[in-house]
mmCIF file of C-alpha atoms in Angstrom:
data_model
loop_
_atom_site.group_PDB
_atom_site.id
_atom_site.type_symbol
_atom_site.label_atom_id
_atom_site.label_comp_id
_atom_site.label_asym_id
_atom_site.label_seq_id
_atom_site.Cartn_x
_atom_site.Cartn_y
_atom_site.Cartn_z
ATOM 1 C CA GLU A 27 9.981 7.186 7.712
ATOM 2 C CA THR A 28 7.183 8.464 10.219
ATOM 3 C CA ARG A 29 6.615 7.743 14.268
ATOM 4 C CA HIS A 30 4.365 4.762 13.676
ATOM 5 C CA GLY A 31 6.090 3.813 9.863
ATOM 6 C CA GLU A 32 5.927 3.897 6.702
ATOM 7 C CA PRO A 33 2.046 4.080 5.933
ATOM 8 C CA VAL A 34 2.930 1.458 2.949
ATOM 9 C CA ARG A 35 4.416 -1.136 6.162
ATOM 10 C CA ARG A 36 1.030 -0.393 8.360
ATOM 11 C CA TYR A 37 -1.263 -1.266 5.501
ATOM 12 C CA GLU A 38 0.944 -4.471 4.734
ATOM 13 C CA ALA A 39 0.377 -5.038 8.769
ATOM 14 C CA ALA A 40 -2.823 -4.563 9.097
ATOM 15 C CA ASP A 41 -3.562 -6.953 5.581
ATOM 16 C CA ARG A 42 -0.837 -9.774 7.637
ATOM 17 C CA LEU A 43 -2.969 -10.447 10.696
ATOM 18 C CA ALA A 44 -6.178 -9.987 9.085
ATOM 19 C CA LYS A 45 -5.169 -12.569 6.960
ATOM 20 C CA TRP A 46 -3.872 -14.589 9.957
ATOM 21 C CA GLY A 47 -7.064 -13.968 11.459
ATOM 22 C CA THR A 48 -6.226 -15.241 14.869
ATOM 23 C CA PRO A 49 -7.839 -13.511 18.373
ATOM 24 C CA GLU A 50 -4.389 -12.620 18.975
ATOM 25 C CA ALA A 51 -4.218 -11.118 15.080
ATOM 26 C CA LEU A 52 -7.378 -9.086 15.214
ATOM 27 C CA LEU A 53 -6.293 -7.266 18.432
ATOM 28 C CA GLY A 54 -3.391 -6.543 16.719
ATOM 29 C CA LEU A 55 -5.995 -4.652 14.641
ATOM 30 C CA LEU A 56 -7.896 -3.040 16.943
ATOM 31 C CA ARG A 57 -4.218 -1.044 17.580
ATOM 32 C CA ARG A 58 -4.433 0.799 15.284
ATOM 33 C CA TYR A 59 -7.222 2.748 16.531
ATOM 34 C CA THR A 60 -4.817 3.829 19.611
ATOM 35 C CA PHE A 61 -2.449 6.176 17.657
ATOM 36 C CA ASN A 62 -2.924 8.993 15.480
ATOM 37 C CA ALA A 63 -0.489 9.286 12.124
ATOM 38 C CA PRO A 64 0.949 12.032 11.184
ATOM 39 C CA ALA A 65 -1.368 14.291 9.353
ATOM 40 C CA GLU A 66 0.868 13.888 5.782
ATOM 41 C CA MET A 67 -0.933 10.572 5.099
ATOM 42 C CA SER A 68 -4.767 10.007 5.716
ATOM 43 C CA ASP A 69 -4.833 9.056 9.303
ATOM 44 C CA GLU A 70 -8.737 8.247 8.554
ATOM 45 C CA ASP A 71 -8.506 6.195 5.312
ATOM 46 C CA GLU A 72 -5.891 3.483 6.799
ATOM 47 C CA LYS A 73 -8.839 3.710 9.858
ATOM 48 C CA SER A 74 -11.812 2.971 7.254
ATOM 49 C CA TYR A 75 -8.904 0.720 5.837
ATOM 50 C CA VAL A 76 -8.796 -1.261 8.263
ATOM 51 C CA ALA A 77 -13.215 -1.263 9.583
ATOM 52 C CA GLY A 78 -12.450 -3.130 6.809
ATOM 53 C CA LEU A 79 -11.398 -6.059 6.998
ATOM 54 C CA LEU A 80 -12.039 -6.692 10.734
ATOM 55 C CA GLU A 81 -15.891 -6.094 9.076
ATOM 56 C CA ARG A 82 -14.646 -9.347 6.750
ATOM 57 C CA GLU A 83 -13.408 -10.998 9.248
ATOM 58 C CA ARG A 84 -16.749 -11.032 11.730
ATOM 59 C CA ARG A 85 -18.642 -11.898 8.564
ATOM 60 C CA ILE A 86 -16.316 -14.124 7.982
ATOM 61 C CA ALA A 87 -16.911 -15.697 11.402
ATOM 62 C CA GLN A 88 -20.021 -15.371 11.415
ATOM 63 C CA ASP A 89 -21.086 -17.366 8.589
ATOM 64 C CA THR A 90 -18.206 -20.135 9.586
ATOM 65 C CA HIS A 91 -20.706 -20.352 12.929
ATOM 66 C CA HIS A 92 -23.580 -21.060 10.880
#
């Protein structure tokens, strides 16, 4: 196991936080940017995935307010 947990678990957690969609959950997603994952996995790929989740949540929020 890596210092910040297994990559699969981090992706699962990111999906769960995005699904919850609360301000606290979205803040949790943003916290992914506060560390760099080890070289054995692609840190940039994971951060890009999280960015996509955040963008999706932004669009959903925007659509519900129009």
